[in-house]
Tab-separated table of C-alpha atoms and ligand atoms in Angstrom:
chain	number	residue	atom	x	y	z
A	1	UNK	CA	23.916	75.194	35.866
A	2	UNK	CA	26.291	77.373	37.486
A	3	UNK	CA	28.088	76.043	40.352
A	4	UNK	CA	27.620	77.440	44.063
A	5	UNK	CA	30.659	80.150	44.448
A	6	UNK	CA	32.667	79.741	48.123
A	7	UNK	CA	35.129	81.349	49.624
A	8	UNK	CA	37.849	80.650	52.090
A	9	UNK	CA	40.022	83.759	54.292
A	10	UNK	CA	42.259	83.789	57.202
A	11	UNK	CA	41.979	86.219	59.811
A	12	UNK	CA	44.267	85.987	63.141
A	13	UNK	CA	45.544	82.021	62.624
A	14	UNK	CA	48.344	79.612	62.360
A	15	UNK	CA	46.869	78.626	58.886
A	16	UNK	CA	46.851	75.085	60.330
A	17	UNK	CA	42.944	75.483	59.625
A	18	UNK	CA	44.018	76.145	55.441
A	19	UNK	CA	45.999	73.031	56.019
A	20	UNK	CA	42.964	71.004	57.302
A	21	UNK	CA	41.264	72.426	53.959
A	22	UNK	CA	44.514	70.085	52.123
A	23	UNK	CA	43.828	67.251	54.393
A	24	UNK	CA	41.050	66.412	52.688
A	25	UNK	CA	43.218	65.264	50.116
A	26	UNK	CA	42.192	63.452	47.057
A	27	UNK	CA	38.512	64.930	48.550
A	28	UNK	CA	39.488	67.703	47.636
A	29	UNK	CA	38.792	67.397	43.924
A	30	UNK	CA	35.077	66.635	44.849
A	31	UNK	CA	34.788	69.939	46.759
A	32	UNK	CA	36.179	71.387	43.615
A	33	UNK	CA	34.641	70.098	41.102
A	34	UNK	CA	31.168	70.946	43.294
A	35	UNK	CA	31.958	73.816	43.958
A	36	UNK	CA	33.731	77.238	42.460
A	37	UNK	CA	36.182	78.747	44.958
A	38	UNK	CA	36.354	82.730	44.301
A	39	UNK	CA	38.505	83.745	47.093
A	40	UNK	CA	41.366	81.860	48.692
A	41	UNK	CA	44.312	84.044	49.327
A	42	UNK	CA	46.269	81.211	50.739
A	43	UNK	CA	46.390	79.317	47.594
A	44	UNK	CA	44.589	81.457	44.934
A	45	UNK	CA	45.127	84.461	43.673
A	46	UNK	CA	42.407	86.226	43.957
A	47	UNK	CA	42.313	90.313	45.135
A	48	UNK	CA	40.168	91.901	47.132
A	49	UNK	CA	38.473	93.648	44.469
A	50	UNK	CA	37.347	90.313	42.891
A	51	UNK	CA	35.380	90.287	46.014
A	52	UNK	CA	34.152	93.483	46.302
A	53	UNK	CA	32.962	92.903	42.017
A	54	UNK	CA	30.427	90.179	43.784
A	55	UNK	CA	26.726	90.854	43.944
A	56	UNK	CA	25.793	90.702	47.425
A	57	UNK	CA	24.743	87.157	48.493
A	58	UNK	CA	26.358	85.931	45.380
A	59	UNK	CA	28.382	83.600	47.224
A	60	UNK	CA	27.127	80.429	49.049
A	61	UNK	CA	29.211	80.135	52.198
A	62	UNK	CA	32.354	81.730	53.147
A	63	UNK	CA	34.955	80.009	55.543
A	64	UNK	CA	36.565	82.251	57.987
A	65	UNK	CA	38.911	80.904	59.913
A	66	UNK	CA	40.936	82.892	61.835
A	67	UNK	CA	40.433	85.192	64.862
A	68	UNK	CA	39.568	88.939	64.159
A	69	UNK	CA	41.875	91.609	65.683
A	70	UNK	CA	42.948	94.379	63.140
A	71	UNK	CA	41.661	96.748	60.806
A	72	UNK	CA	42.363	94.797	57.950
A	73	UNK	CA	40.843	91.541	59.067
A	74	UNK	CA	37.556	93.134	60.198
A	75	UNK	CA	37.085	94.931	56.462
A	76	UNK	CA	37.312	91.417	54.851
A	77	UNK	CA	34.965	89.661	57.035
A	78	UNK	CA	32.430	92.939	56.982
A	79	UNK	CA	32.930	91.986	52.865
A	80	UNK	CA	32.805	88.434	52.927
A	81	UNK	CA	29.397	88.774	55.028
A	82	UNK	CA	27.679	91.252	52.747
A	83	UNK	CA	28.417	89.019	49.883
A	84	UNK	CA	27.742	85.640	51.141
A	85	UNK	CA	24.734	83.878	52.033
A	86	UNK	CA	26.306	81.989	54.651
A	87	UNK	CA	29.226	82.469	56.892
A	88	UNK	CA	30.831	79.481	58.726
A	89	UNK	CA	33.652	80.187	61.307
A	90	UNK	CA	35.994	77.773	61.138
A	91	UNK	CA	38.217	76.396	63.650
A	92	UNK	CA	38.717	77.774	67.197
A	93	UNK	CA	39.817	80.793	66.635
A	94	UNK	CA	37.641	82.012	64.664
A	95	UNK	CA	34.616	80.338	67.073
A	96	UNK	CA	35.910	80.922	70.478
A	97	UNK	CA	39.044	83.294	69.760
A	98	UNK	CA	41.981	80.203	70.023
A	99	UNK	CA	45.423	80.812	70.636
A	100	UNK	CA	45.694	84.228	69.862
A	101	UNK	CA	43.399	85.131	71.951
A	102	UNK	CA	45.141	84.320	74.729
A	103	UNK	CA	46.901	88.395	73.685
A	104	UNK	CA	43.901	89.490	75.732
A	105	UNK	CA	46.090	88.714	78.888
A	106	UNK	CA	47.568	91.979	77.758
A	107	UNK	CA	46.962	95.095	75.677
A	108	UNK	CA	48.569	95.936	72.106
A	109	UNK	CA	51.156	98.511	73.824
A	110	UNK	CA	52.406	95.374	76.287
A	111	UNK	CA	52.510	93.206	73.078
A	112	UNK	CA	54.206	95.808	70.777
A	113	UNK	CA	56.467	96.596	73.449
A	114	UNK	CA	57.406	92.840	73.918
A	115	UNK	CA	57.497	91.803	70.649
A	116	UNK	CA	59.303	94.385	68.913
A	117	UNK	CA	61.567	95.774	72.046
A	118	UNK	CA	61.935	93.843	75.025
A	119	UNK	CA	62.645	90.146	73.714
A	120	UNK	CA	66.351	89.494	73.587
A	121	UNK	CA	66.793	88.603	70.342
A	122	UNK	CA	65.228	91.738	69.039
A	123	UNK	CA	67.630	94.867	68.161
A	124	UNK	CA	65.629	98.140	68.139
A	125	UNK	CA	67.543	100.920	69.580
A	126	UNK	CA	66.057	103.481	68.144
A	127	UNK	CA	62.622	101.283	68.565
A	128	UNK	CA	60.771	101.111	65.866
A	129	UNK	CA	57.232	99.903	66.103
A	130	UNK	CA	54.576	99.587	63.291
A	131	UNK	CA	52.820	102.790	62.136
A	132	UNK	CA	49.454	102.952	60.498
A	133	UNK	CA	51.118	105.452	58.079
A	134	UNK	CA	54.693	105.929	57.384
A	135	UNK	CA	55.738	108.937	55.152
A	136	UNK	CA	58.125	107.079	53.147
A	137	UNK	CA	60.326	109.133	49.428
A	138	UNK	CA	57.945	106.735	47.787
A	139	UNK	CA	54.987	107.844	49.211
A	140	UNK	CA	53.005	107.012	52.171
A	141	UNK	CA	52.843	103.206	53.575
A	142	UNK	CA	49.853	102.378	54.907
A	143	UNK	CA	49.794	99.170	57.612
A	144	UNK	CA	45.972	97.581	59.412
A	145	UNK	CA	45.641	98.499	62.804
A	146	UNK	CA	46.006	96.189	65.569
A	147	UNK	CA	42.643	96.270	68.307
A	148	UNK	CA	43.702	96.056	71.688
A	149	UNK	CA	40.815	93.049	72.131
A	150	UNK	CA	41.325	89.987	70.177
A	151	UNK	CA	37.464	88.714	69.157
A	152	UNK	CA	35.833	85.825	67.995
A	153	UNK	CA	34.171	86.305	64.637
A	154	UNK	CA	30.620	85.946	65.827
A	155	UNK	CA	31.175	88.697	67.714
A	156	UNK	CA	32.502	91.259	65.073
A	157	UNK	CA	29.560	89.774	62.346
A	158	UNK	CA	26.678	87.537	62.317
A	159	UNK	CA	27.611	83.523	62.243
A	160	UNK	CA	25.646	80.811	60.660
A	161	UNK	CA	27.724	77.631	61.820
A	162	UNK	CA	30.498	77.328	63.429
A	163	UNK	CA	32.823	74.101	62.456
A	164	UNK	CA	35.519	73.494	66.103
A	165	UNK	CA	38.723	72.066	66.369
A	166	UNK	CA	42.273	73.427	65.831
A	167	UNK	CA	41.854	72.572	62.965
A	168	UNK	CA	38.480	70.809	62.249
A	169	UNK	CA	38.947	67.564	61.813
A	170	UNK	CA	38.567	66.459	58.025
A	171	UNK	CA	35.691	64.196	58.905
A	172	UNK	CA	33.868	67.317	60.142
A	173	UNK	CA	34.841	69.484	56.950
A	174	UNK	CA	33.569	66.997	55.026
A	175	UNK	CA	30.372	66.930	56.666
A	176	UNK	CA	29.632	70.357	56.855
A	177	UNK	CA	30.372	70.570	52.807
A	178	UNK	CA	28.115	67.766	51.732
A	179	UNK	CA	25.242	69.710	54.135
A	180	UNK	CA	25.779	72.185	52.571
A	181	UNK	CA	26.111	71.448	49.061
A	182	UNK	CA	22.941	68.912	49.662
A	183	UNK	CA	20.938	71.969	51.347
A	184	UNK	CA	20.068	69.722	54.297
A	185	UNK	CA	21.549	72.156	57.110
A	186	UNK	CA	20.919	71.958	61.022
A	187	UNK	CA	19.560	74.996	62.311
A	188	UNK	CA	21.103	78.183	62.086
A	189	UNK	CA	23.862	79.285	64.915
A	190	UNK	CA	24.470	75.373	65.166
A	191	UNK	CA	27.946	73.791	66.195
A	192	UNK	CA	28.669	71.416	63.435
A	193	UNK	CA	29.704	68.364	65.567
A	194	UNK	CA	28.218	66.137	67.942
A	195	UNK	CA	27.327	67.182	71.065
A	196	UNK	CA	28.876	64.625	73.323
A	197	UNK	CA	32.142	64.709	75.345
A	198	UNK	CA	34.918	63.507	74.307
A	199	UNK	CA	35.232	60.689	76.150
A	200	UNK	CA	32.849	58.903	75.045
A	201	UNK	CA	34.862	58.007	71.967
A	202	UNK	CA	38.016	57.534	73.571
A	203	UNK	CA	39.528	54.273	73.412
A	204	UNK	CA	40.957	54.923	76.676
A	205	UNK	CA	37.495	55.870	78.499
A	206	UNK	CA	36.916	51.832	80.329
A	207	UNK	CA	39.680	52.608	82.502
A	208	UNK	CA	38.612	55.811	83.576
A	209	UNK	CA	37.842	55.443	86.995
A	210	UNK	CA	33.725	56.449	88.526
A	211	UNK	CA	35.425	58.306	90.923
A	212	UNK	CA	38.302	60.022	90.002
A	213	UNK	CA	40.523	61.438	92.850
A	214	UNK	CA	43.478	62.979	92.067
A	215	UNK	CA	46.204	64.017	94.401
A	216	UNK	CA	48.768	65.375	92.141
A	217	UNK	CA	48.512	66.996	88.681
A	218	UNK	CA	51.803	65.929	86.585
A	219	UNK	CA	52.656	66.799	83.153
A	220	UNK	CA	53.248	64.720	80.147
A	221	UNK	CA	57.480	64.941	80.298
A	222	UNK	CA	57.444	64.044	84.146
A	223	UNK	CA	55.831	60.333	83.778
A	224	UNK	CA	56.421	57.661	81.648
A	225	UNK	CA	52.822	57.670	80.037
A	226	UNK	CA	50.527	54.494	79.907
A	227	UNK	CA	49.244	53.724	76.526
A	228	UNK	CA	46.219	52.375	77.608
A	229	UNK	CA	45.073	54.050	80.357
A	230	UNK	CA	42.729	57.053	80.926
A	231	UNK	CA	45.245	60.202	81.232
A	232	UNK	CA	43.194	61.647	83.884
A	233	UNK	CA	43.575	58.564	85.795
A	234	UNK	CA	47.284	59.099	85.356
A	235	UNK	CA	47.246	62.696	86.884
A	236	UNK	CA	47.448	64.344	83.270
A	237	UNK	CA	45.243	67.012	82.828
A	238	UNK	CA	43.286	65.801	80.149
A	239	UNK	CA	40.114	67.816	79.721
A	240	UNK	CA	38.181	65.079	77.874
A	241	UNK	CA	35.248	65.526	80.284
A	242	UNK	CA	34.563	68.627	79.065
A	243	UNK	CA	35.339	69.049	75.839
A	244	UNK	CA	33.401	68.076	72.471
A	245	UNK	CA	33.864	64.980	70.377
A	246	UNK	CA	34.941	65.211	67.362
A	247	UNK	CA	38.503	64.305	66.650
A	248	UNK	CA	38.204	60.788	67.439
A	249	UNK	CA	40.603	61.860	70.483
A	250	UNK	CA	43.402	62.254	68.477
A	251	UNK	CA	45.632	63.702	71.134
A	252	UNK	CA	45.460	60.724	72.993
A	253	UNK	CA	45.573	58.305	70.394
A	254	UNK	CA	49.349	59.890	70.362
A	255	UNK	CA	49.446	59.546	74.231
A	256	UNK	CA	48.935	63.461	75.126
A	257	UNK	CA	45.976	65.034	76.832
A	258	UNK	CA	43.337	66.533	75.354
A	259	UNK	CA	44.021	70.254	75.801
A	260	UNK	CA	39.906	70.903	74.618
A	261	UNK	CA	40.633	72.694	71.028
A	262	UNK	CA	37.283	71.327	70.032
A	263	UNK	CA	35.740	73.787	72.872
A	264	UNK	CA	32.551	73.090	75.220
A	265	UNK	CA	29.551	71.214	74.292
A	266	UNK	CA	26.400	73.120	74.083
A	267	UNK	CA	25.022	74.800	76.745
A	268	UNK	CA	28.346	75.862	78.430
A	269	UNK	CA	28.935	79.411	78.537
A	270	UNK	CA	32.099	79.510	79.322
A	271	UNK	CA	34.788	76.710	78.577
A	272	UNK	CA	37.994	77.612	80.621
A	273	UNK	CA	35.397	78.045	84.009
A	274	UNK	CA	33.539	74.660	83.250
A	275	UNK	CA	36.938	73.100	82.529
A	276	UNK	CA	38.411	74.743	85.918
A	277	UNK	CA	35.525	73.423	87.868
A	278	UNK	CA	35.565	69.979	86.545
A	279	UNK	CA	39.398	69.199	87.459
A	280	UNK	CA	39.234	71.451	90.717
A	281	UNK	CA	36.188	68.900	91.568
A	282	UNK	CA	38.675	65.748	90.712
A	283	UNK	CA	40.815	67.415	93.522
A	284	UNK	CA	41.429	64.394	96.449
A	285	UNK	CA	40.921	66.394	99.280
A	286	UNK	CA	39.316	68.712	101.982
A	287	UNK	CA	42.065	70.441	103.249
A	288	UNK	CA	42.292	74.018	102.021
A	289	UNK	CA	46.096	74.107	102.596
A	290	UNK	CA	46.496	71.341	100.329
A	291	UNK	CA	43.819	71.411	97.485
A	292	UNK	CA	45.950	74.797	97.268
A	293	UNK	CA	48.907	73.126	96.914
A	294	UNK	CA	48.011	70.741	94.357
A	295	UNK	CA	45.890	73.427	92.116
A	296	UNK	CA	49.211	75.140	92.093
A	297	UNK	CA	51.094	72.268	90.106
A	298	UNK	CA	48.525	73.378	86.865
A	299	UNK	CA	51.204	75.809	85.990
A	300	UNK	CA	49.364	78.884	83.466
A	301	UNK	CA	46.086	78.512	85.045
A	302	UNK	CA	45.175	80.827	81.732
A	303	UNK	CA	46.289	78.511	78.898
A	304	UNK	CA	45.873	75.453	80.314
A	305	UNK	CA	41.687	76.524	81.156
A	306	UNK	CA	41.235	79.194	78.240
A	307	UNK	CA	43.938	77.813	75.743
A	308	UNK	CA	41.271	78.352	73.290
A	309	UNK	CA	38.498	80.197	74.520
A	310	UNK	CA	39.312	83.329	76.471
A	311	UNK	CA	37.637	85.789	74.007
A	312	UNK	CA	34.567	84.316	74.060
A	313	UNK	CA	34.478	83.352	77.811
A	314	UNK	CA	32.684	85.519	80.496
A	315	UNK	CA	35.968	87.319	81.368
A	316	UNK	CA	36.691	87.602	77.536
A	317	UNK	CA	39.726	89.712	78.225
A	318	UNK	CA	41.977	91.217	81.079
A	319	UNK	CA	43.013	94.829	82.119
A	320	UNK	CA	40.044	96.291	83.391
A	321	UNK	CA	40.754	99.778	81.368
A	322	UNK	CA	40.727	98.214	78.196
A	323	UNK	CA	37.163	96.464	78.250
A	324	UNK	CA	35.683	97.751	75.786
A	325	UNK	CA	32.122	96.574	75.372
A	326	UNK	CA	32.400	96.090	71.981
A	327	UNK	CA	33.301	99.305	71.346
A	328	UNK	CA	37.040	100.194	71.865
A	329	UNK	CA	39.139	97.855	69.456
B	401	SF4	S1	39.872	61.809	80.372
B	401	SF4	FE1	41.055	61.826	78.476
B	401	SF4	S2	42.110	59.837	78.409
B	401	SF4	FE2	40.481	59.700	79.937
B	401	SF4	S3	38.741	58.840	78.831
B	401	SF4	FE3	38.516	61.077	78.759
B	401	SF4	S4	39.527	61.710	76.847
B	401	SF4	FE4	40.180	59.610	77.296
B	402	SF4	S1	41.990	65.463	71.656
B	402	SF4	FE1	41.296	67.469	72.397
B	402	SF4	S2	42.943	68.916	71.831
B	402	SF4	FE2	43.263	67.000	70.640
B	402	SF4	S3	42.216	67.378	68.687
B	402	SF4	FE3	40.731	66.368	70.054
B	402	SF4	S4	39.600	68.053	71.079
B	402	SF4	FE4	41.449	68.922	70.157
């Protein structure tokens, strides 16, 4: 019997999520040997056309990983859906929009214009930016476009499951194989983790107090951190609270906050505003004056709240002019 065919792709990411894919080490051999892996341009080298040669559907499950925010990017997921029977996006860019996502602070000239002109160590007098075509004595060049929005992949095609984390923890991976491999998959649109706060499987959680009051919000270099004690407690904005479990709080089993990569539990629409809410309601105090005073020691209000989630949030991006209601990229 012919094995089920899966394939793997990276969109706008880190590849920290293809590394999760190698943490599952000696594991690894059991996806293989389950499974045959068509497409992996990270490690295999496979072309686009192999893809394309598929019958629609052929393949079982593709993992995108990955946020999607150029031409190129949005032609291979458009691909990978028609061919596969299910898509999972995996990790937090590709289900809430991650760290590059945070770009839709600005548009694609403000990037462009930082990245390859204003940043001191870049030298581009006669500034040079990326062209979709270049007339070159070798012909023309062609490069993907860049959107203006950066989106999460459900909402550029449909999404069967979505695994979190940045990167999904290997526990998780493995779990959402053997469902799927075994057939014995939670409904579809489902978040493949539990939904529970983290928290509630953090070592640390007895010594978080009932009623937390905080009068000062301090970062991780300023303090000499206690091993053993809740980092909220501490002052540390550790968004714990809100944030699904998962990891096994692996942040804070190295003594950092969590900074929420494994996104909201269900039934929050939008991370960065539950998040907000939750440590503005931790604030120890009535006095406008100075709740303002200690909100302002949260220095990037915007990656601290939406680190991972501002595509997908209500405000999804910035600059008024370039919403684009799904329609302007
Ligand atoms: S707030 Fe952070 S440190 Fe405290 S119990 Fe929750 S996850 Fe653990
Ligand atoms: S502790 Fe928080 S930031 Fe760290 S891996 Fe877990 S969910 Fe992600």
């Amino acid at each position: 019997m012919s094995k089920p065919k899966v394939a793997f792709y990276w969109c706008a990411s880190c590849g920290g999520c293809e590394e999760a894919v190698l943490d599952l080490a000696e594991g690894i051999f059991d996806v293989v040997a389950a499974v045959d892996i068509v497409f992996w341009p990270v490690a295999l080298d496979f072309k686009r056309t192999d893809v394309e040669a598929l019958a629609d559907g052929e393949l079982a499950v593709s993992f995108i990983n990955g946020a999607v925010r150029s031409s190129e990017q949005y032609e291979m997921v458009e691909l990978l859906r028609k061919k596969s029977q299910a898509v999972i996006a995996f990790g937090s860019c590709a289900q809430l929009g991650g760290i590059p996502g945070l770009a839709n602070q600005f548009d694609r000239e403000a990037m462009f214009n930082t990245v390859y002109q204003d940043i001191p160590t870049v030298d581009n007098p006669e500034k040079v930016f990326p062209q979709p075509k270049t007339d070159t004595p070798q012909g023309i060049v062609t490069l993907p476009t860049m959107w203006d929005t950066v989106k999460t992949l459900d909402q550029v095609i449909e999404v069967d499951y979505f695994l979190p984390g940045c990167p999904p923890p290997v526990e998780l991976i493995k779990d959402a194989v053997g469902a799927i491999l075994s057939g014995e998959l939670p409904p579809k649109g489902s978040i493949l983790a539990p939904d529970i706060a983290l928290c509630e499987e953090c070592d640390r959680r007895d010594s978080k107090p009932e009623d937390l009051a905080i009068t000062e919000f301090k970062r991780p270099f300023q303090i000499d951190i206690d091993p053993e004690k809740c980092l909220l407690a501490q002052g540390l904005l550790c968004l714990g609270p809100v944030t699904r479990k998962g990891c096994g709080a692996a942040c804070v089993k190295g003594n950092m906050p969590c900074t929420g990569c494994m996104g909201p539990t269900d039934h929050v629409t939008d991370y960065g505003m539950k998040a907000l809410s939750a440590m503005a309601s931790l604030v120890d105090s009535n006095d406008d004056k100075e709740i303002a005073t200690i909100l302002d020691k949260v220095v990037d209000p915007v990656g601290t709240f939406y680190r991972y989630s501002l595509p997908a949030s209500l405000l999804h991006r910035f600059h008024e002019a370039n919403v684009d209601g799904g329609k302007k990229r």
